[in-house]
Coordinates of C-alpha atoms in Angstrom, one line a residue:
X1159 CA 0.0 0.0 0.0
X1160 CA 1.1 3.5 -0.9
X1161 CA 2.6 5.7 1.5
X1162 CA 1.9 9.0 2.6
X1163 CA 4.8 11.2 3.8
X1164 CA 4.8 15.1 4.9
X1165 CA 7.3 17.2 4.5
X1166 CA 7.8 20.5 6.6
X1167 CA 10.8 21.9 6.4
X1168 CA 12.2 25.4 8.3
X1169 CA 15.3 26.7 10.2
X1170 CA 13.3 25.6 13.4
X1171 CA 14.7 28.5 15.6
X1172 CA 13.6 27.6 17.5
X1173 CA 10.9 24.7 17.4
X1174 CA 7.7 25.9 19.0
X1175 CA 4.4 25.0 20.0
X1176 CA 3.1 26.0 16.6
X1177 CA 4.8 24.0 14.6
X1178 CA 3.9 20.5 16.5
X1179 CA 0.5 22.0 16.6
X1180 CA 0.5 22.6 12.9
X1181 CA 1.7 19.8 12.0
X1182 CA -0.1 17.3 14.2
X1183 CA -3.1 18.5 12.6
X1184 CA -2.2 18.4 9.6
X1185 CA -1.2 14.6 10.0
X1186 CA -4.5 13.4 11.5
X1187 CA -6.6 15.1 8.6
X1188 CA -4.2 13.7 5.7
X1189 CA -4.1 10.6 7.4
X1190 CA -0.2 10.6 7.2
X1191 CA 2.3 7.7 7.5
X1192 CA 4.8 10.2 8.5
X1193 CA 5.3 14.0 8.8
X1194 CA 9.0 14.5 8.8
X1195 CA 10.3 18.1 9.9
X1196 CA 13.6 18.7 8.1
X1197 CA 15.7 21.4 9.4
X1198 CA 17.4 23.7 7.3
X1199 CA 21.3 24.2 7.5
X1200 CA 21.3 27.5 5.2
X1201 CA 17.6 29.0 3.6
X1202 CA 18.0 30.8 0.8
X1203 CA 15.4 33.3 1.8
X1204 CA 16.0 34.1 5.2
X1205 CA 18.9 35.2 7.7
X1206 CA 21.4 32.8 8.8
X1207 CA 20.0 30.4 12.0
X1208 CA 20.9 31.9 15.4
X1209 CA 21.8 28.9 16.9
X1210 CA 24.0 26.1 15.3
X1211 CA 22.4 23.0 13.0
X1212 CA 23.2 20.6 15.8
X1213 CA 21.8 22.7 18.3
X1214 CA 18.5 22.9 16.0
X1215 CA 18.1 19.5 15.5
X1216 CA 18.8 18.3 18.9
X1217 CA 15.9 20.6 20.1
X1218 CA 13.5 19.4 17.0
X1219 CA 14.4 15.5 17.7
X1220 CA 13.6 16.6 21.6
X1221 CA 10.3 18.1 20.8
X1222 CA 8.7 14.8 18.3
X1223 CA 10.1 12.2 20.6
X1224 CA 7.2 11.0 21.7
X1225 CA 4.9 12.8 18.8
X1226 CA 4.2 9.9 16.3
X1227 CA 3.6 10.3 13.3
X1228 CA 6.0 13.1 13.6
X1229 CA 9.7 13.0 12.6
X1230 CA 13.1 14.1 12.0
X1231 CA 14.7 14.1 8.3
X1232 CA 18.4 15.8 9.1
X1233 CA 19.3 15.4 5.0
X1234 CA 19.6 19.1 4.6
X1235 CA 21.7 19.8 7.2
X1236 CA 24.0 17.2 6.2
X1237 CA 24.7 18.6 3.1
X1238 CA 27.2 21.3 2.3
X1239 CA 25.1 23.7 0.3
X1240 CA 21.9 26.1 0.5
X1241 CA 19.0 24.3 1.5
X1242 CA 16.5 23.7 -1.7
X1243 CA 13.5 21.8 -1.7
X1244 CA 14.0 20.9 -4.8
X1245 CA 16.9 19.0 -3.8
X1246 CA 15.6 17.5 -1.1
X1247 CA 12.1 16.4 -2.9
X1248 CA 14.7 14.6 -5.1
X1249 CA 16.4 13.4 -2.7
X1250 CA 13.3 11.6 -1.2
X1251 CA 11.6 10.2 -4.3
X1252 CA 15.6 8.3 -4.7
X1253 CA 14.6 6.6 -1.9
X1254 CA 10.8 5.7 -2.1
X1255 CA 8.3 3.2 -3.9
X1256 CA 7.0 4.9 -7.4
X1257 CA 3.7 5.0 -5.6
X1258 CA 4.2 6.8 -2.2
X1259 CA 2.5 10.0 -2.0
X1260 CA 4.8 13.3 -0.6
X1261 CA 2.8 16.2 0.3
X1262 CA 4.6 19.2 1.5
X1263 CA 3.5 21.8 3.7
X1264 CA 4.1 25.7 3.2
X1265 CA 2.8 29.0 5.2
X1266 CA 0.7 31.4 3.1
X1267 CA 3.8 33.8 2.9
X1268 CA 6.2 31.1 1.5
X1269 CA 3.8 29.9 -0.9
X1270 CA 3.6 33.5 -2.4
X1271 CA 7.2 33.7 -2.6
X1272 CA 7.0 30.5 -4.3
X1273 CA 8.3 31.6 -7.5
X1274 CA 11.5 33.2 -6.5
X1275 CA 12.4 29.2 -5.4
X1276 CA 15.1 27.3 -6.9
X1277 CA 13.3 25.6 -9.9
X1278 CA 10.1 25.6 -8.3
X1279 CA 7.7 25.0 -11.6
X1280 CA 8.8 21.3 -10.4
X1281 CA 8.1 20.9 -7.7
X1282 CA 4.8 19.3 -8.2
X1283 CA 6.8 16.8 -10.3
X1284 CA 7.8 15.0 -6.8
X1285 CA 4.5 16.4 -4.4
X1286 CA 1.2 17.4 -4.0
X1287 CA 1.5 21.1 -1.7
X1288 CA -0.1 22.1 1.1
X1289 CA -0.7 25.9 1.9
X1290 CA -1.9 26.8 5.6
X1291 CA -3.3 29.7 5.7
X1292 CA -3.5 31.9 8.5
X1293 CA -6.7 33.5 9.4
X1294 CA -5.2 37.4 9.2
X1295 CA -3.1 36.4 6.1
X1296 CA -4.0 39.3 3.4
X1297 CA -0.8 38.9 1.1
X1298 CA -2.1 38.3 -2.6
X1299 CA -0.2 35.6 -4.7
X1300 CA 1.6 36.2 -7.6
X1301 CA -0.2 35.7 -11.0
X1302 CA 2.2 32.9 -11.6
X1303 CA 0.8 31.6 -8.6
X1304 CA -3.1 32.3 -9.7
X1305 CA -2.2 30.6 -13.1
X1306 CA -1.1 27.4 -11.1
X1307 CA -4.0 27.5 -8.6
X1308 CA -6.8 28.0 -11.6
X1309 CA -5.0 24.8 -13.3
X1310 CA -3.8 22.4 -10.5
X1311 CA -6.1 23.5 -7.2
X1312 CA -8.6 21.3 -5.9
X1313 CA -10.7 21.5 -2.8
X1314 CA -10.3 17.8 -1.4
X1315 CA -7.6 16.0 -1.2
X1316 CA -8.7 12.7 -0.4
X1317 CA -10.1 11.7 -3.6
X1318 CA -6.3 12.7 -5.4
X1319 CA -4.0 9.6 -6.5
X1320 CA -0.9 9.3 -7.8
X1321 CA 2.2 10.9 -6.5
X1322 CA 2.6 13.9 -7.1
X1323 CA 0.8 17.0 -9.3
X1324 CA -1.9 18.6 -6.8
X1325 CA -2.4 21.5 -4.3
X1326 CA -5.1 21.7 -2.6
X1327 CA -7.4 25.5 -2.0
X1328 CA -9.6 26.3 0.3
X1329 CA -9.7 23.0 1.9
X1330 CA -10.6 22.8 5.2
X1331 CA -10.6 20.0 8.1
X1332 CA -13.9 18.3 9.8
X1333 CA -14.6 21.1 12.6
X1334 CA -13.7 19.2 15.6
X1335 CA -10.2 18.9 14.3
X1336 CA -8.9 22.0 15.3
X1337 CA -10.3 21.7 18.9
X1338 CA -9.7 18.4 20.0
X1339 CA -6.7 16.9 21.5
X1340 CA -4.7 15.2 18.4
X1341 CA -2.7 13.3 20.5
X1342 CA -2.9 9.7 21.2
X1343 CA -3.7 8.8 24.0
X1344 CA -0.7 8.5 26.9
X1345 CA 1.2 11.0 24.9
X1346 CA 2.5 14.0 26.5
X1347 CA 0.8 17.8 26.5
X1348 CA 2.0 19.4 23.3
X1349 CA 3.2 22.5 24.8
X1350 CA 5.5 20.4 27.2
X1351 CA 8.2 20.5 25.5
X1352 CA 11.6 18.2 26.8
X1353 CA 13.8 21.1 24.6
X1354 CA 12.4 23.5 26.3
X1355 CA 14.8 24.2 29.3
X1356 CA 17.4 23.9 26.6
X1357 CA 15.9 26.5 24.4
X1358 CA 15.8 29.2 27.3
X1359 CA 19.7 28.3 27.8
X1360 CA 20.1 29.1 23.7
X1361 CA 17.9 32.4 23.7
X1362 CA 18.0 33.8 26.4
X1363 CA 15.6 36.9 25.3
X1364 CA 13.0 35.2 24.2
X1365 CA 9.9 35.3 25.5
X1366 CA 6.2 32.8 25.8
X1367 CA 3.2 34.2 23.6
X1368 CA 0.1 32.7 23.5
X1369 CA -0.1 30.6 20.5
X1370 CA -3.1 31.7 18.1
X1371 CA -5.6 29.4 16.9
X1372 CA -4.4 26.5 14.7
X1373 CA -4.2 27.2 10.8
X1374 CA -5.0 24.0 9.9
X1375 CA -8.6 25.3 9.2
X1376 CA -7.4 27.5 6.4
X1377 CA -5.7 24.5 4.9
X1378 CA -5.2 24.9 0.4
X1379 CA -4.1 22.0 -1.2
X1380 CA -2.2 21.8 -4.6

């Protein structure tokens, strides 16, 4: 049987509440074999990581030991060049059955800078894309972007097969999702993270804000 494999990837600096929110979510609606978080070593969009790669992915393997399906993928920061997800969607496909499904996950911001990627018109060669959308979002996407959306969008993904060539908009989970507790049961509070003591030691200016309510709900899917 196919498959299914998420892929969200960031500098993870640091891993927060948001993003194991996010992504649990995101796995029990998609129905997910895995949802790998792949830490970057160096974005091409972004400043450089405050804290070191090992430091990063100590903290991320920390924070989804005990959230299954959740998981780490270290590929990028083992290799020795900017972080592309091109590369890395490559990468993957090397190593699974011609039937697996990859979906990966993107904010609303990084799916409207989606055409300054690194030979982005292919990534749905190797995924289907999934856009979370956050409820104050008001960017508009690019019109290379609208041209994709009005050809490839649909509004549920369930019904897609094959491997690749979707993204879902203006999908949105059964109601109860985004409330209820997507943990299994035994599993440990979300917010309590084990990194968390060692994520004070490694920023010491940060600060806890209240964690708004989960994006999942303005889920797209390409």
């Amino acid at each position: 049987m196919p498959k299914r494999i998420g892929i969200f990837g960031g500098t993870f600096d640091p891993v927060h509440i948001g993003h194991l929110r996010s992504a649990l979510e995101v796995a029990q609606f998609m129905a997910l074999d895995e949802l790998r978080l792949v830490p970057s070593a160096r974005p091409p969009h972004r400043d450089a990581p405050q804290v070191t790669a090992e430091d990063r992915l100590a903290m991320v393997r920390l924070a989804v030991a005990e959230l299954a399906p959740l998981c780490v993928d270290d590929r990028e920061l083992r290799r020795d060049k900017p972080s592309y997800s091109i590369d890395t969607l490559e990468s993957l496909r090397a190593e699974l059955a011609v039937d697996d499904q990859l979906f990966l996950l993107l904010g609303w911001d990084a799916f409207c800078g989606l055409p300054s990627w690194h030979r982005w018109t292919e990534l749905l060669e190797h995924c289907h894309i999934l856009v979370l959308q956050r409820p104050d979002a008001d960017s508009e996407p690019p019109e290379a972007l609208r041209n994709l959306m009005a050809a490839r969008s649909r509004n549920d993904p369930w019904p897609w097969t094959g491997r690749a060539d979707r993204f879902p908009l203006s999908g949105r989970p059964p109601g109860g999702v985004g409330h209820a507790d997507p943990r299994p049961a035994g599993q440990r509070p979300v917010g309590a993270l084990p990194g968390a003591r060692r994520g004070t030691d490694l920023y010491p200016r940060a600060r806890a804000v209240p964690c708004g309510e989960l994006n999942t709900r303005q889920m797209s899917y390409l």
